[in-house]
Short mmCIF file of C-alpha atoms (C1' of nucleotides) in Angstrom, two decimals:
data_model
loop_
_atom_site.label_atom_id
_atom_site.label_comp_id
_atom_site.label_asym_id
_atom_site.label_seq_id
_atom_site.Cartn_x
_atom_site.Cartn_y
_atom_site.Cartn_z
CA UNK A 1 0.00 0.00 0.00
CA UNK A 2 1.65 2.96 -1.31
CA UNK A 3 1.92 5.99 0.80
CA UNK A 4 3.70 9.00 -0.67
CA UNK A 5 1.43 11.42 1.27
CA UNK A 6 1.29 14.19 -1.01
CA UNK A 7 -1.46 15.25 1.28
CA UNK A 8 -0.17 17.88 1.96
CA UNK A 9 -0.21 20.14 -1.30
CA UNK A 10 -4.18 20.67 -0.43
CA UNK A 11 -5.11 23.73 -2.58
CA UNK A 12 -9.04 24.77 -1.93
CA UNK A 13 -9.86 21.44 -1.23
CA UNK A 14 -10.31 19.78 2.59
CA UNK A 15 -8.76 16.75 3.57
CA UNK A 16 -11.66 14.29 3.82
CA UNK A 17 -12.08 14.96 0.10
CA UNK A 18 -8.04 13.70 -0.67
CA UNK A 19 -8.57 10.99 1.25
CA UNK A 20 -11.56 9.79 -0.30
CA UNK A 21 -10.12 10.17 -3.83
CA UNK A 22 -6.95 8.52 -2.44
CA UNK A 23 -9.35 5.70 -1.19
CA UNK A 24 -11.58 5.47 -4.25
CA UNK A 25 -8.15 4.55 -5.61
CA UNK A 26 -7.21 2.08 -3.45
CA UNK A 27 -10.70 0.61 -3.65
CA UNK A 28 -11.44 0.46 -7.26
CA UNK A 29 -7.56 -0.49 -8.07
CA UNK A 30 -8.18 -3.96 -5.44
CA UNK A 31 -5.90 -3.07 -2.98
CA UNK A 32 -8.41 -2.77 -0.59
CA UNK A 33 -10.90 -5.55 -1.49
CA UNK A 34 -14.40 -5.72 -1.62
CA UNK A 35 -15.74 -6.90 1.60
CA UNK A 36 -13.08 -6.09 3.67
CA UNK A 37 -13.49 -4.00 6.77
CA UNK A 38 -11.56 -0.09 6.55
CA UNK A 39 -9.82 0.20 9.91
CA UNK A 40 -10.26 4.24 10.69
CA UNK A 41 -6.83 3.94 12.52
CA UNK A 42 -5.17 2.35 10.94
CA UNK A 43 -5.78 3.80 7.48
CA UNK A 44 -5.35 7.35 9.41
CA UNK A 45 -1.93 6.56 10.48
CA UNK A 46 -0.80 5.20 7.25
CA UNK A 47 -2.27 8.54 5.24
CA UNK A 48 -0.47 10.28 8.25
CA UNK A 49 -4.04 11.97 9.25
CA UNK A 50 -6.18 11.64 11.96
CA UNK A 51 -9.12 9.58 11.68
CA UNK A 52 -11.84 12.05 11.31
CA UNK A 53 -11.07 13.06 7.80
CA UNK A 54 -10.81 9.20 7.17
CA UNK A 55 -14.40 8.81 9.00
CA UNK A 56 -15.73 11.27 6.50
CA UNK A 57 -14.05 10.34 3.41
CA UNK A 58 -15.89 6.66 3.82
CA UNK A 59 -19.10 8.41 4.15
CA UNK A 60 -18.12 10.52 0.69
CA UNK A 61 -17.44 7.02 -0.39
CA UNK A 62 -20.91 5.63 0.67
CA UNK A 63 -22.91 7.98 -1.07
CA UNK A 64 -20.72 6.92 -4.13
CA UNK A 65 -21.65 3.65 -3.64
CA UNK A 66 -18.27 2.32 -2.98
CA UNK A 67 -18.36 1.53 0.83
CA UNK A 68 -21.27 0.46 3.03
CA UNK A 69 -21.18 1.91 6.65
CA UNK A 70 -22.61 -0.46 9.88
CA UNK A 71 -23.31 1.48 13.33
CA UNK A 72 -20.52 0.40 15.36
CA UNK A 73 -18.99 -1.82 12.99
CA UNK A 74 -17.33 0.35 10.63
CA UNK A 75 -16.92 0.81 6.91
CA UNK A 76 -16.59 -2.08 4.58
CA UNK A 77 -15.75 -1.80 1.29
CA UNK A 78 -18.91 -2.78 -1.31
CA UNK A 79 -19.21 -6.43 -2.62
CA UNK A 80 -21.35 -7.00 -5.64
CA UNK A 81 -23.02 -10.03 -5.90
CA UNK A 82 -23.02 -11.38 -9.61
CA UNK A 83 -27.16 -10.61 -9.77
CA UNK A 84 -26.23 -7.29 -8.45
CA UNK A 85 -24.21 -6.31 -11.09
CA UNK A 86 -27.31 -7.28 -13.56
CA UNK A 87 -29.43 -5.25 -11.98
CA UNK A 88 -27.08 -2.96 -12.25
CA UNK A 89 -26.24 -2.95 -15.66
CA UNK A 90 -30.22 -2.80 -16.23
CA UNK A 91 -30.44 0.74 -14.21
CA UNK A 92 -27.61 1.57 -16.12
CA UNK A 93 -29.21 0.93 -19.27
CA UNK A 94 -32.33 3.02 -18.54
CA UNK A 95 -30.21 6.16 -17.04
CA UNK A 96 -27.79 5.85 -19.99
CA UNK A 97 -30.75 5.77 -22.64
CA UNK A 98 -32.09 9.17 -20.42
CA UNK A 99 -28.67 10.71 -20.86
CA UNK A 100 -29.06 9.88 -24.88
CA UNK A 101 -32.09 11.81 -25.01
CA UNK A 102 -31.29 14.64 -22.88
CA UNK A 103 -27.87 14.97 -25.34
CA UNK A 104 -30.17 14.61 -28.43
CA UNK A 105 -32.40 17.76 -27.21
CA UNK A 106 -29.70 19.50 -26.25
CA UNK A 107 -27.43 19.07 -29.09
CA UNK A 108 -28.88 21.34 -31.88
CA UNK A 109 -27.39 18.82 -34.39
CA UNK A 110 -23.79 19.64 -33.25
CA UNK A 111 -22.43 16.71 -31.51
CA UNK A 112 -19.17 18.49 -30.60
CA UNK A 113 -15.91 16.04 -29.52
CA UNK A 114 -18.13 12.90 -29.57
CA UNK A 115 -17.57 12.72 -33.56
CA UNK A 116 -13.93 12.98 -32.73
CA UNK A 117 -13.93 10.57 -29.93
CA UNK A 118 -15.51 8.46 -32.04
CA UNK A 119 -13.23 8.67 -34.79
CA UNK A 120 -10.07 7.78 -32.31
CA UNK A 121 -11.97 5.27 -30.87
CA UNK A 122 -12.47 3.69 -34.81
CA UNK A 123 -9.10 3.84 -35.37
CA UNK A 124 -8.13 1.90 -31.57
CA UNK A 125 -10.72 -0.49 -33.22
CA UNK A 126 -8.86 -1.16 -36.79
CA UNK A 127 -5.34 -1.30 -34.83
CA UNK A 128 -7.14 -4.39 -32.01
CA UNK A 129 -5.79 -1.55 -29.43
CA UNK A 130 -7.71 -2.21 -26.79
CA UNK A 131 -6.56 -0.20 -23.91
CA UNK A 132 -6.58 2.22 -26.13
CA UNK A 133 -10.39 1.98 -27.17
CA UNK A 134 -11.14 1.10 -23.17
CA UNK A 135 -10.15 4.46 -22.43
CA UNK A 136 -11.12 6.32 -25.41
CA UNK A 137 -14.78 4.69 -24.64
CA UNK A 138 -14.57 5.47 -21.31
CA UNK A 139 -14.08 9.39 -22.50
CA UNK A 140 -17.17 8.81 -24.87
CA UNK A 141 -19.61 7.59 -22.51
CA UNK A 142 -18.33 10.89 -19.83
CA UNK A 143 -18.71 13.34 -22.92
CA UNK A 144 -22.28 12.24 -23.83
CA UNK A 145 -23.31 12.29 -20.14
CA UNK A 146 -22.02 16.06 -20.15
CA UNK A 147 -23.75 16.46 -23.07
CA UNK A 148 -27.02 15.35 -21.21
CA UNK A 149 -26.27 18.57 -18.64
CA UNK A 150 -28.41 16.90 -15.40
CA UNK A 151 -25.71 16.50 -12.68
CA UNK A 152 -28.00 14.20 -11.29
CA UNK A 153 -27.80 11.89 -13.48
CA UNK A 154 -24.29 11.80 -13.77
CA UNK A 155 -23.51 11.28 -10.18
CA UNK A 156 -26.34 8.19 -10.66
CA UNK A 157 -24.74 6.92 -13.43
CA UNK A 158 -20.88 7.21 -12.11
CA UNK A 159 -21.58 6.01 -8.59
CA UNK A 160 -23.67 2.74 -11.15
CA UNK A 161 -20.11 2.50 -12.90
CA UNK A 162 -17.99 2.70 -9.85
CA UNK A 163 -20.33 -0.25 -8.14
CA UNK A 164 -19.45 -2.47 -11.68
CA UNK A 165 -15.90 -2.10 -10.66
CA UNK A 166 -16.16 -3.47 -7.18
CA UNK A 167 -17.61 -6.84 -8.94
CA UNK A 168 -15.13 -9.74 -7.78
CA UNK A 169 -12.46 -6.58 -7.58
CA UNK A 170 -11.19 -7.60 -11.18
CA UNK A 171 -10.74 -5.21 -13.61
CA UNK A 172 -13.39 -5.11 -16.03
CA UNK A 173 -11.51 -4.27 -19.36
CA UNK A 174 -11.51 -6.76 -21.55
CA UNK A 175 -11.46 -7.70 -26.08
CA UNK A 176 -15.17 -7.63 -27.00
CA UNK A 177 -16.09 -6.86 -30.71
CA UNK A 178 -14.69 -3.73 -30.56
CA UNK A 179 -16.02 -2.97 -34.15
CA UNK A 180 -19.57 -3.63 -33.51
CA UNK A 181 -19.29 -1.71 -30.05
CA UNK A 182 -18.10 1.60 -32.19
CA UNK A 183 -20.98 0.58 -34.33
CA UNK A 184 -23.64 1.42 -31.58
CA UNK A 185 -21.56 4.46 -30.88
CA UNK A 186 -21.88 5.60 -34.10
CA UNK A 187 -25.73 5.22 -34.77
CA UNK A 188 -26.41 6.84 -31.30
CA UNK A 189 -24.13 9.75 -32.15
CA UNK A 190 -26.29 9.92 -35.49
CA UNK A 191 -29.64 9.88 -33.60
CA UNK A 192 -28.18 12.95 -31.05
CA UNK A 193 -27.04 14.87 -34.84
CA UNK A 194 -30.81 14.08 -35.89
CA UNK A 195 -32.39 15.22 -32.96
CA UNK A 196 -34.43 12.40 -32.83
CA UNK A 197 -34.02 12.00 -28.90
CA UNK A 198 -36.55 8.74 -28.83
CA UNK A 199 -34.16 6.78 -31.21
CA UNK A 200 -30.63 8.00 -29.36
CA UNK A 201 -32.59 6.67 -25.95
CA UNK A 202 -33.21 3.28 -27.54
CA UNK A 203 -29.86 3.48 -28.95
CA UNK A 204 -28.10 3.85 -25.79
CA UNK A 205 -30.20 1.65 -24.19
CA UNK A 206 -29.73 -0.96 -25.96
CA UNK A 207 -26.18 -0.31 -26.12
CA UNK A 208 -25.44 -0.88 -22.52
CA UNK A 209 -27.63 -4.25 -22.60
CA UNK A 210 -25.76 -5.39 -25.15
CA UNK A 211 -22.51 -4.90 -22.72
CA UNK A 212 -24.73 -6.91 -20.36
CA UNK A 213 -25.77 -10.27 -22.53
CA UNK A 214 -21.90 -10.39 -23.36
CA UNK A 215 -21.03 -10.29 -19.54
CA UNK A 216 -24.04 -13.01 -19.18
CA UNK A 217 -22.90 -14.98 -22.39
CA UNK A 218 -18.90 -15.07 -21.31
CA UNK A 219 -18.05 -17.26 -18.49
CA UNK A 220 -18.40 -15.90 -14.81
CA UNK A 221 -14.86 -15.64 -14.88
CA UNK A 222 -14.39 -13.74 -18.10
CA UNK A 223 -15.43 -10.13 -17.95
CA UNK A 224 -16.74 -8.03 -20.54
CA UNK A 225 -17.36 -4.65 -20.66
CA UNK A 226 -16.33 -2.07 -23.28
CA UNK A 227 -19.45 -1.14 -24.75
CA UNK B 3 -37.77 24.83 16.03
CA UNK B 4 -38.92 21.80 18.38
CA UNK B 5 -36.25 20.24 20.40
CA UNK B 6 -37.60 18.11 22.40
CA UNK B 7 -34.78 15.66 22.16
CA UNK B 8 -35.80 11.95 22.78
CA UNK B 9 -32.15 11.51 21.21
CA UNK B 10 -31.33 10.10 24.60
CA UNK B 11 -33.72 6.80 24.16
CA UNK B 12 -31.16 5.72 21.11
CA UNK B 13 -31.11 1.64 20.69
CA UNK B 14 -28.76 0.39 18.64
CA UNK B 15 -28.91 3.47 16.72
CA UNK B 16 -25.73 6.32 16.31
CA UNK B 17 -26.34 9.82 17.23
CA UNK B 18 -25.65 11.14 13.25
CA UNK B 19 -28.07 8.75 12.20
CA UNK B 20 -30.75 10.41 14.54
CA UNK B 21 -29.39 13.94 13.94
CA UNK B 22 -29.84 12.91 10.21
CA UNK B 23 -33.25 11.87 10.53
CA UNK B 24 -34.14 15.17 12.79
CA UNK B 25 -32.82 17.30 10.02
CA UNK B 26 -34.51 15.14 7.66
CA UNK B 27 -37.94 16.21 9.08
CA UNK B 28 -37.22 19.78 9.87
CA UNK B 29 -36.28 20.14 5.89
CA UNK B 30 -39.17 18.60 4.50
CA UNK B 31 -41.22 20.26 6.80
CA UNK B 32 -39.63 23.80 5.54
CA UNK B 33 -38.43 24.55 9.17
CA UNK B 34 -34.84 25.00 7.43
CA UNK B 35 -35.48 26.58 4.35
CA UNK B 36 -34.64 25.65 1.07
CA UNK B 37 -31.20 27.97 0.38
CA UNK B 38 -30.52 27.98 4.26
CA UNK B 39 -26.51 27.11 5.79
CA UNK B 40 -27.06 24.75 8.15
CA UNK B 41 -25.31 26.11 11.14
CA UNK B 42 -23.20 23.06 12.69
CA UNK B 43 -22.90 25.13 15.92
CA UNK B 44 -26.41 26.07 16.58
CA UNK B 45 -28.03 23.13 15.56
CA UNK B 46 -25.79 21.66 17.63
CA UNK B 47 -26.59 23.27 20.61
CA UNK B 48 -30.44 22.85 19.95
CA UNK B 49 -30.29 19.35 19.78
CA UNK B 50 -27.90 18.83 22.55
CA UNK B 51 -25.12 17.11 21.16
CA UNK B 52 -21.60 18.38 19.50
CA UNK B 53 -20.76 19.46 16.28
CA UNK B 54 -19.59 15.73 15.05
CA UNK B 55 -22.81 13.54 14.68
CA UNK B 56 -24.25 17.27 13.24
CA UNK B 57 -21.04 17.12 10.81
CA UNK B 58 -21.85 13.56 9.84
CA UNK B 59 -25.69 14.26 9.12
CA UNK B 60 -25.55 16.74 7.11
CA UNK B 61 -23.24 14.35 5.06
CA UNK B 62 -25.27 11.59 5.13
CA UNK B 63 -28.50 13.72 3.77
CA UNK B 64 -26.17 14.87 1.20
CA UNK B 65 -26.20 11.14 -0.33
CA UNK B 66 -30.23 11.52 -0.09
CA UNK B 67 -30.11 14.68 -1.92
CA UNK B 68 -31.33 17.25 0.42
CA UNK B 69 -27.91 19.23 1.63
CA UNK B 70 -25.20 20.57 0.14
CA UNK B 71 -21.76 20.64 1.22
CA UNK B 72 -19.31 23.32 0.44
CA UNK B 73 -15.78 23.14 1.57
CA UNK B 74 -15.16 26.09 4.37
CA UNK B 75 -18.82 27.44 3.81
CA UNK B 76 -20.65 24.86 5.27
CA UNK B 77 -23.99 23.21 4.42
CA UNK B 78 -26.92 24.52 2.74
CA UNK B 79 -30.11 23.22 2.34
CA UNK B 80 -30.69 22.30 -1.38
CA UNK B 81 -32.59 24.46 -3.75
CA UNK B 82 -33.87 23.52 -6.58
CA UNK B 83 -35.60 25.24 -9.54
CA UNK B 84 -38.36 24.66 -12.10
CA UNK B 85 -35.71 23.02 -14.70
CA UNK B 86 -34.23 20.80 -12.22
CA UNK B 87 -37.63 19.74 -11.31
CA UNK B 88 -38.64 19.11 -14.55
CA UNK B 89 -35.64 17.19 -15.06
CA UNK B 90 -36.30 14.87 -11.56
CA UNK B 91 -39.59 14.11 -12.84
CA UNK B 92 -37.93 12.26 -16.17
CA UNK B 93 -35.43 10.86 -13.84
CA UNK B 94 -38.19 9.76 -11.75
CA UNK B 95 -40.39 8.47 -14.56
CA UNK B 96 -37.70 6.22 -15.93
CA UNK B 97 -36.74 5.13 -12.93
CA UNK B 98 -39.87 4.13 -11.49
CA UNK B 99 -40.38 2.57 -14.84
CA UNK B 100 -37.81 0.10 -14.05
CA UNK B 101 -39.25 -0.53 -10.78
CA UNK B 102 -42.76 -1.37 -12.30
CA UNK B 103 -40.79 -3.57 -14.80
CA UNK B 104 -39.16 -5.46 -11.69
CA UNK B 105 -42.22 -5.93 -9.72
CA UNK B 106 -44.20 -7.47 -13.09
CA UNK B 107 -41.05 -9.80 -13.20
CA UNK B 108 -40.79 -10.93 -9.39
CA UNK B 109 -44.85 -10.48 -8.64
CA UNK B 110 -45.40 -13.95 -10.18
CA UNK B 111 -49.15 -13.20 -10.03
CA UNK B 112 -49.26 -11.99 -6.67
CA UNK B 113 -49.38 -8.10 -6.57
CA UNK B 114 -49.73 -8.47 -2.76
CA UNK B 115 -50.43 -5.28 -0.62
CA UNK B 116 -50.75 -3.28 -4.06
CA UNK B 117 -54.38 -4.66 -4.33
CA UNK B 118 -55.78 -3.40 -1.10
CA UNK B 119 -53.72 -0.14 -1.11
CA UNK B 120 -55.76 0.32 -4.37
CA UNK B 121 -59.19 -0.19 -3.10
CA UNK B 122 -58.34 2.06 -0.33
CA UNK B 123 -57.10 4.61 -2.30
CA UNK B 124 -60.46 4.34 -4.48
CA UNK B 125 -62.36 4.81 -1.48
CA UNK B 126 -60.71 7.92 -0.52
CA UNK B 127 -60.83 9.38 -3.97
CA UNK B 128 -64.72 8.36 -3.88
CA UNK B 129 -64.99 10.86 -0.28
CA UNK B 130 -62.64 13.39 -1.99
CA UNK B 131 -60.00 12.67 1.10
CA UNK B 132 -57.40 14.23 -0.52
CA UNK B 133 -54.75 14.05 2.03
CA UNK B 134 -55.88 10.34 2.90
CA UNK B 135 -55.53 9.62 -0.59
CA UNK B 136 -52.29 11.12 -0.89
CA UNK B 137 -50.95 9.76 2.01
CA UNK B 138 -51.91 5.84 0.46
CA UNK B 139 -50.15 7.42 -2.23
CA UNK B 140 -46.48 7.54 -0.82
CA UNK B 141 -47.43 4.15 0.92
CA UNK B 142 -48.06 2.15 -3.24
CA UNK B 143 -45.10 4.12 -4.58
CA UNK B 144 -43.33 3.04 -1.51
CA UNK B 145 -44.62 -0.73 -2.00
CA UNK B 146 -44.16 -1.06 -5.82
CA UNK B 147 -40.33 -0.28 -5.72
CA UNK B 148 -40.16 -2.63 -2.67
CA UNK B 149 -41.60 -5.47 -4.85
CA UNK B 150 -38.76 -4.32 -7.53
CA UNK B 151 -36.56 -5.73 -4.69
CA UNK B 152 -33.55 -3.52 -5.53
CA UNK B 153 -32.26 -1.23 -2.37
CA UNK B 154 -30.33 0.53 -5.51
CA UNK B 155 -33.68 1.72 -7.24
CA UNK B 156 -35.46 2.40 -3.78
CA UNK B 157 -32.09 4.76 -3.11
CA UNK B 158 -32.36 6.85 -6.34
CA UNK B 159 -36.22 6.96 -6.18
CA UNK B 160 -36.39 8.21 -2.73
CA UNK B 161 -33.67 10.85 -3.13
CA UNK B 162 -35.59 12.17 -6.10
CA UNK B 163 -38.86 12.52 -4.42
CA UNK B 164 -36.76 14.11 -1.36
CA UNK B 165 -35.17 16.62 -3.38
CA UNK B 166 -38.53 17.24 -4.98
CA UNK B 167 -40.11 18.39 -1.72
CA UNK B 168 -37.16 21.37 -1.81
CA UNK B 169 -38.68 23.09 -4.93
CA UNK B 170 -40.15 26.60 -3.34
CA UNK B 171 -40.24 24.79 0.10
CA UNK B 172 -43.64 24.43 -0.62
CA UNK B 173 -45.71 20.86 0.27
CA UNK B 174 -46.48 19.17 -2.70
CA UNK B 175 -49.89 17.70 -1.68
CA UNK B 176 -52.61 19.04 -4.18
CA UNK B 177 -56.17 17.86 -5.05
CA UNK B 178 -55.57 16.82 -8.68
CA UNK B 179 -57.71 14.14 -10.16
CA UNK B 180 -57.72 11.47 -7.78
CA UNK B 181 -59.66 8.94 -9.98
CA UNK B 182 -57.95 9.61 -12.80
CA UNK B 183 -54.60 8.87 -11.18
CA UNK B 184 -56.17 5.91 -9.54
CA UNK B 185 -56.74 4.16 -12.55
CA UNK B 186 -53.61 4.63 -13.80
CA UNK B 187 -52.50 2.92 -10.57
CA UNK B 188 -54.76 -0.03 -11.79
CA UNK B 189 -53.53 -0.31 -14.89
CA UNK B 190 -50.11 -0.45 -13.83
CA UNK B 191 -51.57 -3.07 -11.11
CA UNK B 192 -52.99 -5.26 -13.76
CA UNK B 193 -50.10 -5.43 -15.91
CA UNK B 194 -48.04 -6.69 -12.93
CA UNK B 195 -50.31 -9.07 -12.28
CA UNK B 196 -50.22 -10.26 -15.45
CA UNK B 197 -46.35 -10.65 -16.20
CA UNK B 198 -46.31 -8.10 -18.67
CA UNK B 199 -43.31 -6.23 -17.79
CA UNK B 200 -42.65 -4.20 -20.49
CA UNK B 201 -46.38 -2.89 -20.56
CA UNK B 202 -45.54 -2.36 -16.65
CA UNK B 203 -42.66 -0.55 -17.61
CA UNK B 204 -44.71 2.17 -20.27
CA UNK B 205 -47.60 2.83 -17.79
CA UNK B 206 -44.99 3.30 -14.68
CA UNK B 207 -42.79 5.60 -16.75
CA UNK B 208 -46.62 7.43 -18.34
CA UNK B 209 -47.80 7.55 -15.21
CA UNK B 210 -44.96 9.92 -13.23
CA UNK B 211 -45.05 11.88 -16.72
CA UNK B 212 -48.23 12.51 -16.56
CA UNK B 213 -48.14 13.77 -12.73
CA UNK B 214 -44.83 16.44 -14.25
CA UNK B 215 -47.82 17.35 -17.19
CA UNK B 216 -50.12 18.31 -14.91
CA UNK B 217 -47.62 20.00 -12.80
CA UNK B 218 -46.60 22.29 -15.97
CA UNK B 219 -49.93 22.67 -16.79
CA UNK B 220 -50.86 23.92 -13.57
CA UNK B 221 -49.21 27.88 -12.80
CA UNK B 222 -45.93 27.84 -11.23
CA UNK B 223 -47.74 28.35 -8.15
CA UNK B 224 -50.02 25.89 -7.68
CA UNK B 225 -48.36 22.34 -7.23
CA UNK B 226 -49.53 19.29 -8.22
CA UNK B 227 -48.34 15.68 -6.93
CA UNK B 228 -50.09 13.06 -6.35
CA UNK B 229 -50.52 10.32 -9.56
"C1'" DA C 21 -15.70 -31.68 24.60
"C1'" DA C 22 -19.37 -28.34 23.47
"C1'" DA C 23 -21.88 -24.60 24.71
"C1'" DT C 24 -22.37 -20.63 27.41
"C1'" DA C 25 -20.95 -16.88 30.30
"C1'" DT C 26 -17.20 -13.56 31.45
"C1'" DT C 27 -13.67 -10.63 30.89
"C1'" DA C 28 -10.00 -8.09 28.14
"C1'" DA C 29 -8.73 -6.06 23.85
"C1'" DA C 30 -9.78 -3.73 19.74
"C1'" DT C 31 -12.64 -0.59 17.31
"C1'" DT C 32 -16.02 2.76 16.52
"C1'" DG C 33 -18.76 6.92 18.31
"C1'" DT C 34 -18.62 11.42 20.63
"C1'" DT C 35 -16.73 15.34 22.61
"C1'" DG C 36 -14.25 19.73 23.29
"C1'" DA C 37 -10.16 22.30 22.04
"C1'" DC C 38 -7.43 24.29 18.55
"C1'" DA C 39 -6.11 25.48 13.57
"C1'" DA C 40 -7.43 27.02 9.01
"C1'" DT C 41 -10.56 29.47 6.27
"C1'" DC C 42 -14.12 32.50 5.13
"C1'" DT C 43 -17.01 36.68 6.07
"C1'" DT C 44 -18.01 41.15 7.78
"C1'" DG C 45 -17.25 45.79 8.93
"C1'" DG C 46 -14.46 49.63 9.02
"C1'" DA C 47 -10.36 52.30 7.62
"C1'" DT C 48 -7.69 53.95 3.81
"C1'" DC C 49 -6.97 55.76 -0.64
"C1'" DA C 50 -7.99 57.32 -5.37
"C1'" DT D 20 -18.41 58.67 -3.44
"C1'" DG D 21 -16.69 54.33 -4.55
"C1'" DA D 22 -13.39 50.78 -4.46
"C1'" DT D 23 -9.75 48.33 -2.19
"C1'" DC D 24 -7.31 46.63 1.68
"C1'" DC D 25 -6.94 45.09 6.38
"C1'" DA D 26 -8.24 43.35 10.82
"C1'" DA D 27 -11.62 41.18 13.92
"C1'" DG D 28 -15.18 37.93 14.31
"C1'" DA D 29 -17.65 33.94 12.99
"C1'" DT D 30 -17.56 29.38 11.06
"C1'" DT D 31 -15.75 25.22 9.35
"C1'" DG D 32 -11.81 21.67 9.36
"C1'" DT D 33 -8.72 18.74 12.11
"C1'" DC D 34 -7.02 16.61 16.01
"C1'" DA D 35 -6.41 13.82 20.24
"C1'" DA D 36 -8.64 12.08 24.30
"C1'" DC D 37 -12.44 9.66 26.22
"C1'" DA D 38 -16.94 6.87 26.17
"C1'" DA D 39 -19.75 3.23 24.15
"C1'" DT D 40 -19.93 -0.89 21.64
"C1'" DT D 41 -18.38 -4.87 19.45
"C1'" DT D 42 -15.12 -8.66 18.93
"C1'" DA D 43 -11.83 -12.04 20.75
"C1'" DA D 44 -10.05 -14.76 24.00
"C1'" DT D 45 -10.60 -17.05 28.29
"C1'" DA D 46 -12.89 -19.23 31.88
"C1'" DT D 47 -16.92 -21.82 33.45
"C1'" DT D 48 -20.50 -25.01 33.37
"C1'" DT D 49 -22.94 -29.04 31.77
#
DNA sequence: AAATATTAAATTGTTGACAATCTTGGATCA
DNA sequence: TGATCCAAGATTGTCAACAATTTAATATTT
């Protein structure tokens, strides 16, 4: 557990917010595990702060649905259950199609860096990059959120994302199709240039079930995810 | 401000948790107003405990969606305007869409409670008991998401309906159609019982949107709720 | 030996004091 | 007069000590 506090370079920002980015890190990159108890002290000493920022970081964390709190028992960090992570990836699919439709009112038939995203993402495709595309898709489905403009539901549908992660704490990048995944991108991206907000809701809908049947199709063990 | 604090009569409850649901009340109720900082000093005084379980919350009804936490400034009570409520009542439609969806699947024929909340609900529309009626209303709402079985969906659902009841700190409660609304509620009912989810899903999702039309149909003053 | 009660240790919950930051009001200057 | 700067006050952020609760380890009983 690395801890090379730069802690202390706070600029405008309070410590209980460091230390929950520093532990969303720690979470969502395994080293703390999902299920396992967060000792206040001990993660206080070894972040070289006292345990009330700690305290409230985990609550910051709760509400992003990365740790569960019990009265007197402490935080634990989430475990997702493999019919959890359905369900999620079903809420997911409704709040993503919301964001589609939101973008395709708000667009005015200018889809801005999507096209370009989409483009990169095309070329990560043709090359079988997949990091590459992992994080270029990553970028897409953030930009079209923005696009959507409701806070709201981008806290929902980040905090939905984060919980996928915590799912047997493996990483959840993986080789799909990444052709026919750009493919979806592309005709949702059309639907927000059309302004037809109905279709870019299906669209993205759809798109995030697909991710789901090819979790459900792959074995348990191997993970799919870039939609 | 009440304070007569029966915090002392905790069971295997925190103090935060009771502070939280304190606040909870005297937010809802409009005895902090919508735009208000939530002095941790003086609330902490009138409730007769320290600043800490005050600190903790106002963090905690920050993950329901009623506060507002501002590094240095403090806590404010949310706010929210005509867009953003606009924009929870598509949130809330799609959402409870899902939930409707969810219950058809699980009900296996058995919509339970649903059935007798309706009748009574009928019989108060019948006697034009609005707040009866409207109180039965929270309690179906409350009971169809339950049968969804996802603590996820209840979550989001219930922080959206909080952070309606912030718009204009005004109570939502309104005499709209009663019957009308009721027989959307069977509709939605019958479809559950029935198995037909997706139908489930279209009336859940009409029904909410139907409650934000008459809401924008209705002057900015006069608030309508209950579906 | 297994189950239950008891005690000690570990851990979380709460408090009050102090530090860091923001806000307010008044003084200074153009 | 109006704007800017500065200091005092108010308020939040952090800490370390103490209280309440849970967990474990041990003793006791059957």
């Amino acid at each position: 557990m690395s801890d090379i506090d730069l802690l202390a370079l706070r600029q405008s920002s309070t410590l209980s917010e460091l230390v929950a980015d520093k532990m969303e890190k720690l979470i969502l990159s395994g080293k703390l595990a999902a299920g396992e108890r967060i000792n206040e002290a001990v993660l206080a000493k070894e972040l070289g702060v006292s345990r009330g920022p700690v305290r409230e970081a985990s609550m910051l964390l709760t509400s992003r649905g990365l740790v569960e709190f019990i009265a007197f028992r402490g935080a634990f960090v989430r475990k997702i259950s493999r019919a959890e992570l359905l369900e999620i990836y079903d809420l997911r699919a409704v709040l993503t199609g919301q964001a589609c439709y939101l973008a395709a009112l708000k667009a005015g038939g200018n889809a801005g860096p999507l096209n370009d995203l989409h483009d990169r993402m095309e070329k990560a495709a043709d090359s079988n990059k997949a990091d590459r595309y992992y994080e270029l898709n990553l970028k897409f489905h953030e930009c079209l959120v923005d696009m959507a403009g409701s806070s709201r539901l981008r806290t929902m549908i980040d905090s939905l994302v984060n919980e996928m992660h915590l799912y047997r704490q493996v990483s959840l990048r993986s080789h799909p199709d990444m052709a026919q995944s750009n493919r979806e991108h592309r005709a949702i991206l059309d639907a927000i240039i059309q302004g037809d907000a109905e279709k870019a809701r299906k669209l993205g809908e759809a798109h995030v079930r697909a991710g789901k049947q090819r979790f459900e199709a792959a074995g348990a063990e191997t993970l799919v995810e870039d939609e």
